[in-house]
PDB file of C-alpha atoms and ligand atoms in Angstrom:
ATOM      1  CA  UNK A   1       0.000   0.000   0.000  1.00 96.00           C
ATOM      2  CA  UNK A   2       1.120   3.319  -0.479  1.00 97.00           C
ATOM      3  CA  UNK A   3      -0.254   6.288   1.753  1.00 98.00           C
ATOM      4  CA  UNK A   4      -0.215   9.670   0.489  1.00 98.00           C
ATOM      5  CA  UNK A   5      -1.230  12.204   3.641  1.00 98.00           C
ATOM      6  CA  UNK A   6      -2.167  15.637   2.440  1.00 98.00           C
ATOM      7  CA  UNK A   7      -3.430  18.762   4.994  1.00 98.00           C
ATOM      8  CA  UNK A   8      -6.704  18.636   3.569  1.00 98.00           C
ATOM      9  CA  UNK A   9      -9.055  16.304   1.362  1.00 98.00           C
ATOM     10  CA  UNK A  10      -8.723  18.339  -1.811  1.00 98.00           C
ATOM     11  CA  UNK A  11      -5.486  18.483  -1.978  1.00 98.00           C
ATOM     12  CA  UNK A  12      -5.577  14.727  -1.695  1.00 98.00           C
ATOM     13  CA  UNK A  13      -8.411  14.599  -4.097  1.00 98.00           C
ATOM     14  CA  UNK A  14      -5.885  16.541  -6.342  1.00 97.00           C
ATOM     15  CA  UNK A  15      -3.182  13.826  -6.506  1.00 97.00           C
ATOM     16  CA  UNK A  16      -6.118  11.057  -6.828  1.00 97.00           C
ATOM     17  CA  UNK A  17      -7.952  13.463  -9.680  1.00 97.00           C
ATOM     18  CA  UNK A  18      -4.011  13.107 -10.853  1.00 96.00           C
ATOM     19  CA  UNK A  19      -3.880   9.489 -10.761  1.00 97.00           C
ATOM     20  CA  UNK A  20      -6.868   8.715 -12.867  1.00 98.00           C
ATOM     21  CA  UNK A  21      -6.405  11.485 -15.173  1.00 97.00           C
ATOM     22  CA  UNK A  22      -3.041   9.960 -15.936  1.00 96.00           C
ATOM     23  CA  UNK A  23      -4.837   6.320 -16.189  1.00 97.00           C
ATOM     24  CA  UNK A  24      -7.607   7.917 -19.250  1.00 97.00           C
ATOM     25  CA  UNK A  25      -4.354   9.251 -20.966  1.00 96.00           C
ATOM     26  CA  UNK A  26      -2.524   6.303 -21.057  1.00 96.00           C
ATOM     27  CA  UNK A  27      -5.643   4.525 -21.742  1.00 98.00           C
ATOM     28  CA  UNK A  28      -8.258   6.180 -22.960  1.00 98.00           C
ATOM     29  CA  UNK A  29     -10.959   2.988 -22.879  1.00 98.00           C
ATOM     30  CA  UNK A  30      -9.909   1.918 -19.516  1.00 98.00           C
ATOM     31  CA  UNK A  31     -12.503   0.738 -17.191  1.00 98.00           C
ATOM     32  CA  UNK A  32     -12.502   2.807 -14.542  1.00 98.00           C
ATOM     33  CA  UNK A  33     -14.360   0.750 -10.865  1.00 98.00           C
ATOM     34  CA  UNK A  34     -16.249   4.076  -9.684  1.00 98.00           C
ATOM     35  CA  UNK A  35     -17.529   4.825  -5.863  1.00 98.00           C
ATOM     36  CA  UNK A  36     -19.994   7.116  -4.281  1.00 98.00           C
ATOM     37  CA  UNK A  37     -21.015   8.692  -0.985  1.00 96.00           C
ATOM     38  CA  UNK A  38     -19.252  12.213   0.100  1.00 96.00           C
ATOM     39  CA  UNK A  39     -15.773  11.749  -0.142  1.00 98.00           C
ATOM     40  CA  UNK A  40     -15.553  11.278  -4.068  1.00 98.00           C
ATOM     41  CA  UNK A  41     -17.964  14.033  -4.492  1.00 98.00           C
ATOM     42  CA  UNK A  42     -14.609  16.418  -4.885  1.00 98.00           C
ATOM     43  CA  UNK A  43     -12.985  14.051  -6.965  1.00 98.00           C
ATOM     44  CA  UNK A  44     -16.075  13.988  -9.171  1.00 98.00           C
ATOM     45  CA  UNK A  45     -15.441  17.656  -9.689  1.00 98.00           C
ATOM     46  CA  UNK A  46     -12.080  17.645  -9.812  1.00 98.00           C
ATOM     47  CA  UNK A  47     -12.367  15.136 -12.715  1.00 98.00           C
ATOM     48  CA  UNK A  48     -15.026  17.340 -14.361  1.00 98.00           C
ATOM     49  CA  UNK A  49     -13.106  20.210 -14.437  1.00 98.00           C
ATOM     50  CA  UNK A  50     -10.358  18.650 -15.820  1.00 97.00           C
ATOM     51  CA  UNK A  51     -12.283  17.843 -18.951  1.00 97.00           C
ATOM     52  CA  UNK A  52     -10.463  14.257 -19.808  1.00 97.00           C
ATOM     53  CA  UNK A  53     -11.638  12.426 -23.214  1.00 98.00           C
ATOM     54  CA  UNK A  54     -14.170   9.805 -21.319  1.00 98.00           C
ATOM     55  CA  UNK A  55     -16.211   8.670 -24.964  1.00 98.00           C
ATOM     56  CA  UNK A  56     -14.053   5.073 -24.617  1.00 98.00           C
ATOM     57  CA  UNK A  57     -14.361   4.502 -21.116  1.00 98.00           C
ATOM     58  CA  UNK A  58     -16.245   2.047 -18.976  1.00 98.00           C
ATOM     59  CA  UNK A  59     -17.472   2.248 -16.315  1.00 98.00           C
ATOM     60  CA  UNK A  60     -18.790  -0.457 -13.225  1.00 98.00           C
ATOM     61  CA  UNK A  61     -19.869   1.077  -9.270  1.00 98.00           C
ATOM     62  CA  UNK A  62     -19.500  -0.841  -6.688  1.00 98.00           C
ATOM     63  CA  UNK A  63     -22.726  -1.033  -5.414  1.00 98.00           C
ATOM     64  CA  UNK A  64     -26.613   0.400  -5.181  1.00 98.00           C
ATOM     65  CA  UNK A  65     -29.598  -0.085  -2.596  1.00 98.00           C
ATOM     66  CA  UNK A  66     -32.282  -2.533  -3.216  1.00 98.00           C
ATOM     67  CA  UNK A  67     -35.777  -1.517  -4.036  1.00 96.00           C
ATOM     68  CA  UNK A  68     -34.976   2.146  -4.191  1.00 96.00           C
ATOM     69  CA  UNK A  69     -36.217   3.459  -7.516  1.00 95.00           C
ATOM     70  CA  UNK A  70     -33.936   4.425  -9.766  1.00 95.00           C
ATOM     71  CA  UNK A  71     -34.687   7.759  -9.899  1.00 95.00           C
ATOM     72  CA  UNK A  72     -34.602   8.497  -6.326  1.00 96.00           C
ATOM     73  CA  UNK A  73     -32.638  11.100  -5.285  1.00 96.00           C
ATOM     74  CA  UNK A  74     -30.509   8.933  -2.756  1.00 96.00           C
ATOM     75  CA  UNK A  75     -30.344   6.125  -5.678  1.00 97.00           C
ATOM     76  CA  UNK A  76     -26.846   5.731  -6.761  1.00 97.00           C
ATOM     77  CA  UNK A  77     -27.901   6.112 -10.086  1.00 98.00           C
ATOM     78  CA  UNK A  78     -29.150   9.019  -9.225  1.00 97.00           C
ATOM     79  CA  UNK A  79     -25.899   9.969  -7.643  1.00 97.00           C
ATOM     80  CA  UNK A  80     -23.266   8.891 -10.643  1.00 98.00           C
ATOM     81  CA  UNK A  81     -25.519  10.940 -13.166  1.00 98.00           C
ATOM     82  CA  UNK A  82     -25.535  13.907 -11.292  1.00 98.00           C
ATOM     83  CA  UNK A  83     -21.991  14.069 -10.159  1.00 98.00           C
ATOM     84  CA  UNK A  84     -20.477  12.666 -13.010  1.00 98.00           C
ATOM     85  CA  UNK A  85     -21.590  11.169 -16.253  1.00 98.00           C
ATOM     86  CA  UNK A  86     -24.124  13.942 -17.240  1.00 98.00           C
ATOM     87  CA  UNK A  87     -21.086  16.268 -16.855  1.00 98.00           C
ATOM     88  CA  UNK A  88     -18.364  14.198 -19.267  1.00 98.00           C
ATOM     89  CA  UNK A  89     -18.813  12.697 -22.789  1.00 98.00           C
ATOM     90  CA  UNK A  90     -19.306   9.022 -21.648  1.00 98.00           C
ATOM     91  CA  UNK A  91     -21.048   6.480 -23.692  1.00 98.00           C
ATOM     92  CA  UNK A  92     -24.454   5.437 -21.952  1.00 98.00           C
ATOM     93  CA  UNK A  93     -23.892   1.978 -22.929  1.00 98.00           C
ATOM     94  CA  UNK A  94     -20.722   1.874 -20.993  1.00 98.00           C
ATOM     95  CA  UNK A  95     -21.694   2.589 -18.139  1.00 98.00           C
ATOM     96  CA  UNK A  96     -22.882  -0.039 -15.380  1.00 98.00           C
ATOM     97  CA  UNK A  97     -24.356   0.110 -11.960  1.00 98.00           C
ATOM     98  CA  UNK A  98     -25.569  -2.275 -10.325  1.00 98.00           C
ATOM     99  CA  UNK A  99     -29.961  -2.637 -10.521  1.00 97.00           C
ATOM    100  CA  UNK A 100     -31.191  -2.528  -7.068  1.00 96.00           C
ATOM    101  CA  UNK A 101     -34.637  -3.309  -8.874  1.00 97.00           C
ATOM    102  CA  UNK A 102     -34.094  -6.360 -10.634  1.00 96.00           C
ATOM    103  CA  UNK A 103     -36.688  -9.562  -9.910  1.00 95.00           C
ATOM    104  CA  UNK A 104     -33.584 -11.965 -10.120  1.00 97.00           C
ATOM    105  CA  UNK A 105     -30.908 -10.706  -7.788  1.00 97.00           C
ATOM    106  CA  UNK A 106     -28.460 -13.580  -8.010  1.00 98.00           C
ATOM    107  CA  UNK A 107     -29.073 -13.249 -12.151  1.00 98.00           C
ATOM    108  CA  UNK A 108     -27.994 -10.132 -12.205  1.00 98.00           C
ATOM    109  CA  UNK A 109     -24.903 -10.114  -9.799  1.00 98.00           C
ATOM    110  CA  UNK A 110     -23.590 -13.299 -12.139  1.00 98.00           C
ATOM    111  CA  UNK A 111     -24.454 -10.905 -15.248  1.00 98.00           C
ATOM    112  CA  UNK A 112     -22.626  -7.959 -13.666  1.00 98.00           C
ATOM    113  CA  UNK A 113     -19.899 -10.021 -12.598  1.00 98.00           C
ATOM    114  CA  UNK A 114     -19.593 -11.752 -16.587  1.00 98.00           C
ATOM    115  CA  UNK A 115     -19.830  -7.842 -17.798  1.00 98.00           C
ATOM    116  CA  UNK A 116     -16.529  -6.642 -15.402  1.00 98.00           C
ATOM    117  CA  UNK A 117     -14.684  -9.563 -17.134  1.00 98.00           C
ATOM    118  CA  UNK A 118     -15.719  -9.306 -20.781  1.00 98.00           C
ATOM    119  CA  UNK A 119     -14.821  -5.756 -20.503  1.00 98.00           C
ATOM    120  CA  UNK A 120     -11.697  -7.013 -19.735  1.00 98.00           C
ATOM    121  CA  UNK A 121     -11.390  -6.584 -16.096  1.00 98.00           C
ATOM    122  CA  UNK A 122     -10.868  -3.007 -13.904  1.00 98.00           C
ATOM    123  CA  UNK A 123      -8.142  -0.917 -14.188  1.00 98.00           C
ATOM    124  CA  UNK A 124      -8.431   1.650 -11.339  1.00 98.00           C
ATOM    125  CA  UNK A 125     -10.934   1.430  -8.519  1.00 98.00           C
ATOM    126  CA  UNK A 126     -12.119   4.255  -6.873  1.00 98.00           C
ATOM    127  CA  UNK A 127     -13.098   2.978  -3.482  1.00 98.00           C
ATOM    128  CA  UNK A 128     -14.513   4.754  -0.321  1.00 98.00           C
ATOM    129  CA  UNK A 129     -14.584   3.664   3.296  1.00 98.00           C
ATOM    130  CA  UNK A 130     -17.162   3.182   5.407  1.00 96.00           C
ATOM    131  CA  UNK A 131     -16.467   3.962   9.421  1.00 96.00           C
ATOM    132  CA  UNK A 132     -16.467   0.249   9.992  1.00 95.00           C
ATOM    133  CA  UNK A 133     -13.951  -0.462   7.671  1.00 97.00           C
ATOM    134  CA  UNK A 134     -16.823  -1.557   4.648  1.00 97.00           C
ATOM    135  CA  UNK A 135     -15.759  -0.844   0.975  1.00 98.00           C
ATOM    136  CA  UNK A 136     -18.492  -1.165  -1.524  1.00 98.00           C
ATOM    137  CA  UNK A 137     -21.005  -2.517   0.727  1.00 97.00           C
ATOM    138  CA  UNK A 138     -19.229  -5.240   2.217  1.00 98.00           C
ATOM    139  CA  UNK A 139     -20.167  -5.071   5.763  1.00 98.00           C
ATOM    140  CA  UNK A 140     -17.834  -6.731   8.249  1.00 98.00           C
ATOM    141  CA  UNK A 141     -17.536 -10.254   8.629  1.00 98.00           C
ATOM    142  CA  UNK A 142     -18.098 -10.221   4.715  1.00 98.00           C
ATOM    143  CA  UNK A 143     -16.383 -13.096   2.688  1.00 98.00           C
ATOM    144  CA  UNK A 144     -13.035 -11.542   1.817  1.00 98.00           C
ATOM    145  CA  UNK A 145     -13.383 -13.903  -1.598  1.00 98.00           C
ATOM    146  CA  UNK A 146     -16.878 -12.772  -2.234  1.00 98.00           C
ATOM    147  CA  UNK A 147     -18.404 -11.988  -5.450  1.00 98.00           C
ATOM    148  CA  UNK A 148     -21.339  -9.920  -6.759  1.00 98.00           C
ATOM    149  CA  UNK A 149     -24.118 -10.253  -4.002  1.00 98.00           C
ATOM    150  CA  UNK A 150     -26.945  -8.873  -1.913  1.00 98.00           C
ATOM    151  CA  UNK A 151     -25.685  -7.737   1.124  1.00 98.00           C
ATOM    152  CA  UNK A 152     -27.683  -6.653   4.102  1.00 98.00           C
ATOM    153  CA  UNK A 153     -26.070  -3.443   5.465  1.00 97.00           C
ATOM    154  CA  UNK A 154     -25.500  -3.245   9.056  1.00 96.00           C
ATOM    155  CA  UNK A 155     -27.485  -0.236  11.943  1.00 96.00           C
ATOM    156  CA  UNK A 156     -23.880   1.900  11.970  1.00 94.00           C
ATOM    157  CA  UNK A 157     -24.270   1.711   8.438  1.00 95.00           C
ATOM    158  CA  UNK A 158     -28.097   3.004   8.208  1.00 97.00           C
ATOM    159  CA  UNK A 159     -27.190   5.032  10.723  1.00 95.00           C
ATOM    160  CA  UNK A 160     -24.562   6.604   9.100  1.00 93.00           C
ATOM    161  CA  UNK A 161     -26.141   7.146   5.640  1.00 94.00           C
ATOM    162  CA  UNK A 162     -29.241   8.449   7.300  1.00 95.00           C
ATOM    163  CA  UNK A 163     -27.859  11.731   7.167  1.00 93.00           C
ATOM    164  CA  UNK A 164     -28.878  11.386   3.241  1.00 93.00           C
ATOM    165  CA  UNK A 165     -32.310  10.372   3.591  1.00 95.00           C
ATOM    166  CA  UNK A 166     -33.387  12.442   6.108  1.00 90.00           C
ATOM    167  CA  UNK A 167     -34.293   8.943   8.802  1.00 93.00           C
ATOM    168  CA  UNK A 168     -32.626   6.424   9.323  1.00 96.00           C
ATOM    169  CA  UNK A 169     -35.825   4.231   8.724  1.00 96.00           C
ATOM    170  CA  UNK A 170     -35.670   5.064   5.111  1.00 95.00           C
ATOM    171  CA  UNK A 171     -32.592   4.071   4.588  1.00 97.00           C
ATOM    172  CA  UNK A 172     -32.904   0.572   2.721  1.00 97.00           C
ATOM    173  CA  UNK A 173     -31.521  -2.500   4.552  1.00 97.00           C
ATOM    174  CA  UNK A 174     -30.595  -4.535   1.546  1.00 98.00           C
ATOM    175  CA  UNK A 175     -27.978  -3.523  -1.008  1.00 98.00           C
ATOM    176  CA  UNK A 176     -26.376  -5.217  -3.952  1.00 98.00           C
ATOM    177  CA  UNK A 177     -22.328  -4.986  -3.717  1.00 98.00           C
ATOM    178  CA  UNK A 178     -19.602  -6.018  -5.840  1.00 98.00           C
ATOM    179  CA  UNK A 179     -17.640  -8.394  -3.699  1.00 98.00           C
ATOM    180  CA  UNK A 180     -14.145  -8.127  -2.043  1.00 98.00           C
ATOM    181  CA  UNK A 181     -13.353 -10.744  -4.299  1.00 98.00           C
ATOM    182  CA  UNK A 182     -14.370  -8.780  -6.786  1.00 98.00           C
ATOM    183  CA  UNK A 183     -12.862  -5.648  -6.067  1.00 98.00           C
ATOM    184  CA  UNK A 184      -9.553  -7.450  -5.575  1.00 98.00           C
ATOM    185  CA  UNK A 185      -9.459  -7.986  -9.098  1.00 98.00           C
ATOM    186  CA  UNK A 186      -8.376  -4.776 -10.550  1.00 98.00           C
ATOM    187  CA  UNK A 187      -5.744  -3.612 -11.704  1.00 98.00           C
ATOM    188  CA  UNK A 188      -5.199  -0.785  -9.636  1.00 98.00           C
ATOM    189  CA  UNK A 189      -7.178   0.594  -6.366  1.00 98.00           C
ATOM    190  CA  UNK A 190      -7.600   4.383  -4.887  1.00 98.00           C
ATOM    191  CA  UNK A 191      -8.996   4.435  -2.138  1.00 98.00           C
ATOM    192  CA  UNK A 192      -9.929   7.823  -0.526  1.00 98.00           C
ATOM    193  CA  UNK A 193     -11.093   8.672   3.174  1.00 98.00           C
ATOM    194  CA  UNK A 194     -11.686  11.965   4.944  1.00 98.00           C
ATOM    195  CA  UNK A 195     -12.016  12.858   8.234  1.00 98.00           C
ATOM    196  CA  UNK A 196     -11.805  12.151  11.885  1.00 98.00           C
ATOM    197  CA  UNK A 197     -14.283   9.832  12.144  1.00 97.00           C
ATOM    198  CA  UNK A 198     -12.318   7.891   9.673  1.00 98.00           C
ATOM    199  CA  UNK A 199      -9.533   7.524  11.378  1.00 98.00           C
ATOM    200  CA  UNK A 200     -10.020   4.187  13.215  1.00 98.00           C
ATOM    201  CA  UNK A 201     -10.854   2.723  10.345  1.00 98.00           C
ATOM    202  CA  UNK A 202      -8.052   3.615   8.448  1.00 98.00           C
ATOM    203  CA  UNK A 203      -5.470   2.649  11.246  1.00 98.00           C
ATOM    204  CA  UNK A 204      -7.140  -0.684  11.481  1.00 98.00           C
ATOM    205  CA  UNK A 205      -7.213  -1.126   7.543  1.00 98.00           C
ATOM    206  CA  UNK A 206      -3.599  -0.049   7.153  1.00 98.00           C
ATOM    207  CA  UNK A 207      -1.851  -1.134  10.217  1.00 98.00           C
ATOM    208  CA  UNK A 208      -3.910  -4.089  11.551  1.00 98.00           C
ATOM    209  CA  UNK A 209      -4.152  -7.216  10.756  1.00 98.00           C
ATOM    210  CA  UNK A 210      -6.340  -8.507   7.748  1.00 98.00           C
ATOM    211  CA  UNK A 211      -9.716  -9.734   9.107  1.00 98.00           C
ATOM    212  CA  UNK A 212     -13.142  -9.798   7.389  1.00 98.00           C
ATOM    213  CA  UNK A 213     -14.045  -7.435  10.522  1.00 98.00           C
ATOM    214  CA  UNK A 214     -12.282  -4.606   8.414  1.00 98.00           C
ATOM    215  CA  UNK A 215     -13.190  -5.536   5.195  1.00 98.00           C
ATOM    216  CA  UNK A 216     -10.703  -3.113   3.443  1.00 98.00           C
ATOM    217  CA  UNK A 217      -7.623  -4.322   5.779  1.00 98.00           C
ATOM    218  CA  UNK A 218      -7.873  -6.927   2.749  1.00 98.00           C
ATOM    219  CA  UNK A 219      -5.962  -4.157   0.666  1.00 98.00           C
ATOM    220  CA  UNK A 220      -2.712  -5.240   2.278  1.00 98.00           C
ATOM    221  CA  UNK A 221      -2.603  -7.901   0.364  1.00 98.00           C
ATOM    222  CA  UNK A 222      -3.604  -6.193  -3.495  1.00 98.00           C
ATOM    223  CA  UNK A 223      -0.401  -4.950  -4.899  1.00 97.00           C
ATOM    224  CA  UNK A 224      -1.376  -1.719  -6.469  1.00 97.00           C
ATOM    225  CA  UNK A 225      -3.045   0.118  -3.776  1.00 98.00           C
ATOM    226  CA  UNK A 226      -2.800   4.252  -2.859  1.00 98.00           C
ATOM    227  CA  UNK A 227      -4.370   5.427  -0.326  1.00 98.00           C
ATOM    228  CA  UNK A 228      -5.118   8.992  -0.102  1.00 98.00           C
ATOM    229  CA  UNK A 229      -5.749  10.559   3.001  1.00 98.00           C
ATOM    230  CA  UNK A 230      -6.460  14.547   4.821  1.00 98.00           C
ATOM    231  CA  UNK A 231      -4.336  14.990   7.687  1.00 98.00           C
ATOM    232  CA  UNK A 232      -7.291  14.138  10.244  1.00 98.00           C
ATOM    233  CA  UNK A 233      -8.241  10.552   8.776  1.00 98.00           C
ATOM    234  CA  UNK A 234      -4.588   9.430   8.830  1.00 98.00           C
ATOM    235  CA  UNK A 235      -4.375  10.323  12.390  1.00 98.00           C
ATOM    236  CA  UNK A 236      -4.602   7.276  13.962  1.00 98.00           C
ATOM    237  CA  UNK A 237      -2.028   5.700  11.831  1.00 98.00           C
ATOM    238  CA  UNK A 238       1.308   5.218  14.231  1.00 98.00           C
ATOM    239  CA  UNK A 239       3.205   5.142  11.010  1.00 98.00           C
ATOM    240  CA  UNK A 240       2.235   8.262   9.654  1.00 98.00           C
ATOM    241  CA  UNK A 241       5.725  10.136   9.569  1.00 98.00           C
ATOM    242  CA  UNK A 242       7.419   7.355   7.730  1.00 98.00           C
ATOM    243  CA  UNK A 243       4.610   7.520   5.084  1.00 98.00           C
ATOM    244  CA  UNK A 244       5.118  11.399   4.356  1.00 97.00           C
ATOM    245  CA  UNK A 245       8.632  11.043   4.282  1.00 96.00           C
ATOM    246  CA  UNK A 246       8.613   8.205   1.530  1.00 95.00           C
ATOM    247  CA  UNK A 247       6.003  10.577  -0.318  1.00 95.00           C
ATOM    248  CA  UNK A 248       8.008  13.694  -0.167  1.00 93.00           C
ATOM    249  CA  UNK A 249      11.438  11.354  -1.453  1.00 93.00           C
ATOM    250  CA  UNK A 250       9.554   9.279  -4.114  1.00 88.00           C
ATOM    251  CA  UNK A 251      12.194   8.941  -6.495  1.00 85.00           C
ATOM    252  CA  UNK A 252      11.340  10.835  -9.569  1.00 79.00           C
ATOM    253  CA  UNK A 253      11.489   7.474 -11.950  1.00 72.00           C
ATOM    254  CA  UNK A 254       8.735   6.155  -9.307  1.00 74.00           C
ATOM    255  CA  UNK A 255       5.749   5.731 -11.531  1.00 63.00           C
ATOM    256  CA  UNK A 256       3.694   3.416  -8.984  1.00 59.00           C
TER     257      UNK A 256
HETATM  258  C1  LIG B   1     -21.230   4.187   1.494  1.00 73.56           C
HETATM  259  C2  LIG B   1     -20.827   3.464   0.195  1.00 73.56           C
HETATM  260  C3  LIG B   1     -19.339   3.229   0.172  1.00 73.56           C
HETATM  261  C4  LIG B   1     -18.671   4.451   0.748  1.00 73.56           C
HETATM  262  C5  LIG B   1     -18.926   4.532   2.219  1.00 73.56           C
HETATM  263  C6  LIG B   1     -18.467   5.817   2.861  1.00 73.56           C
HETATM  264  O1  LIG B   1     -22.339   3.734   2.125  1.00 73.56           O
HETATM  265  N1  LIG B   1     -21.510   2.274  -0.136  1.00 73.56           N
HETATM  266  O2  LIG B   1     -18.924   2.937  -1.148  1.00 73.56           O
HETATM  267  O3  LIG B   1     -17.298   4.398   0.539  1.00 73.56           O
HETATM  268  O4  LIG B   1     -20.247   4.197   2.514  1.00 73.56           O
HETATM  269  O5  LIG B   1     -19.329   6.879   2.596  1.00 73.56           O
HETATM  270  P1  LIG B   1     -18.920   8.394   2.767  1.00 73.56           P
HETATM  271  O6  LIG B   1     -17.937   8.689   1.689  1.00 73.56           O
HETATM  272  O7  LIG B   1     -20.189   9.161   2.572  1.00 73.56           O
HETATM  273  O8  LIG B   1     -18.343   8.545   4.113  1.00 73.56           O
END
């Protein structure tokens, strides 16, 4: 893992804006693994402003709530539209999230899970955190080979999200998540967190051990992973001057 601490999320949304920006250049139909929630709501913009060539590019997100109408405001449809892909050129047809409204849930997880690979896998996953440690929607305890699945999110979850809904009663207790398994599959992984209240989360991902309790301590073992932190979501990490030091001395030949 590498761990990039910056003073403040967007200047670490900068160097992640950076990262993918460099990944559509290089590639310009890469399949990009995309997240929601608050913290890539910067990067979203970041990315917008940037204006990058996204016509070739495909995309997959992690994850959506079951039952929730598509065109609910909270839907992550909803969300991806209106942060993102009604502000660059991207295809429709290339762009996937998962359908919290399907009749055949398993179906459609094998589907999505046949479409990732016959698009030739992910290159660069934008990933979240949640405060206990979930990526996607993989709650703890999740299978850290898991595929494609329904997932039934846990009360800190719904608790946390309720702050989008307006109760916590409305938030939806089933979701449909790409799995850790899944996830562990591409080529490349970003995964951004902001925040005190992220902090023991992050410490536990980075520093402790790998456990299906933190499902994205599981990163430790995935070869390409950055992690880009603010100042107040790396502070739990006991590490933390070692990381800024190998950041501010990357050797300029250093691509990864
Ligand atoms: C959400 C999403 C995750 C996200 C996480 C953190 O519920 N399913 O993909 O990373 O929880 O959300 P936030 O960025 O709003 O803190």
């Amino acid at each position: 893992m590498e761990i990039i601490i910056q003073p403040t999320p967007e200047a670490a949304t900068k160097i992640a804006a950076r990262i993918i920006a460099r990944q559509l250049r290089e590639k310009p139909d890469a399949v990009l693994g995309l997240a929601t929630g608050s913290t890539p709501l910067l990067l979203y913009r970041e990315l917008v402003a940037l204006k990058l060539d996204w016509s070739k590019v495909t995309t997959f997100n992690l994850d959506e709530y079951v039952g929730l109408p598509r065109e609910h405001p909270q839907s992550y449809h909803s969300f991806m539209w209106e942060n993102l892909f009604r502000h660059v050129n991207i295809a429709k047809k290339n762009v996937h999230i998962p359908d919290g409204n399907t009749k055949d849930i398993p179906k459609f997880c094998a589907k999505y899970e046949k479409q990732i690979r016959a698009a030739g896998g992910i290159d660069l996953q934008v990933l979240g955190i949640g405060t206990d440690g979930h990526i996607g929607f993989n709650e703890p305890t999740s299978s850290l080979a898991s595929r494609t699945r329904i997932k039934t999110l846990t009360q800190l979850t719904r608790r946390d999200n309720a702050r989008f809904f307006g109760s916590e009663a409305d938030v939806p207790h089933h979701v449909v998540t790409m799995g850790i398994g899944t996830i562990m599959e591409a080529k490349q992984i970003l995964l951004l967190a902001f925040g005190p209240k992220k902090s023991r989360a992050i410490a536990e991902a980075v520093e402790g051990p790998i456990t299906a309790v933190n499902p994205a301590s599981v990163l430790q073992m995935h070869p390409v992973t950055k992690v880009c932190l603010d100042a107040p979501a790396a502070s739990g990490l006991q590490r933390a001057d070692y990381y800024r030091w190998v950041y501010d001395n990357k050797p300029g030949w250093q691509t990864f």
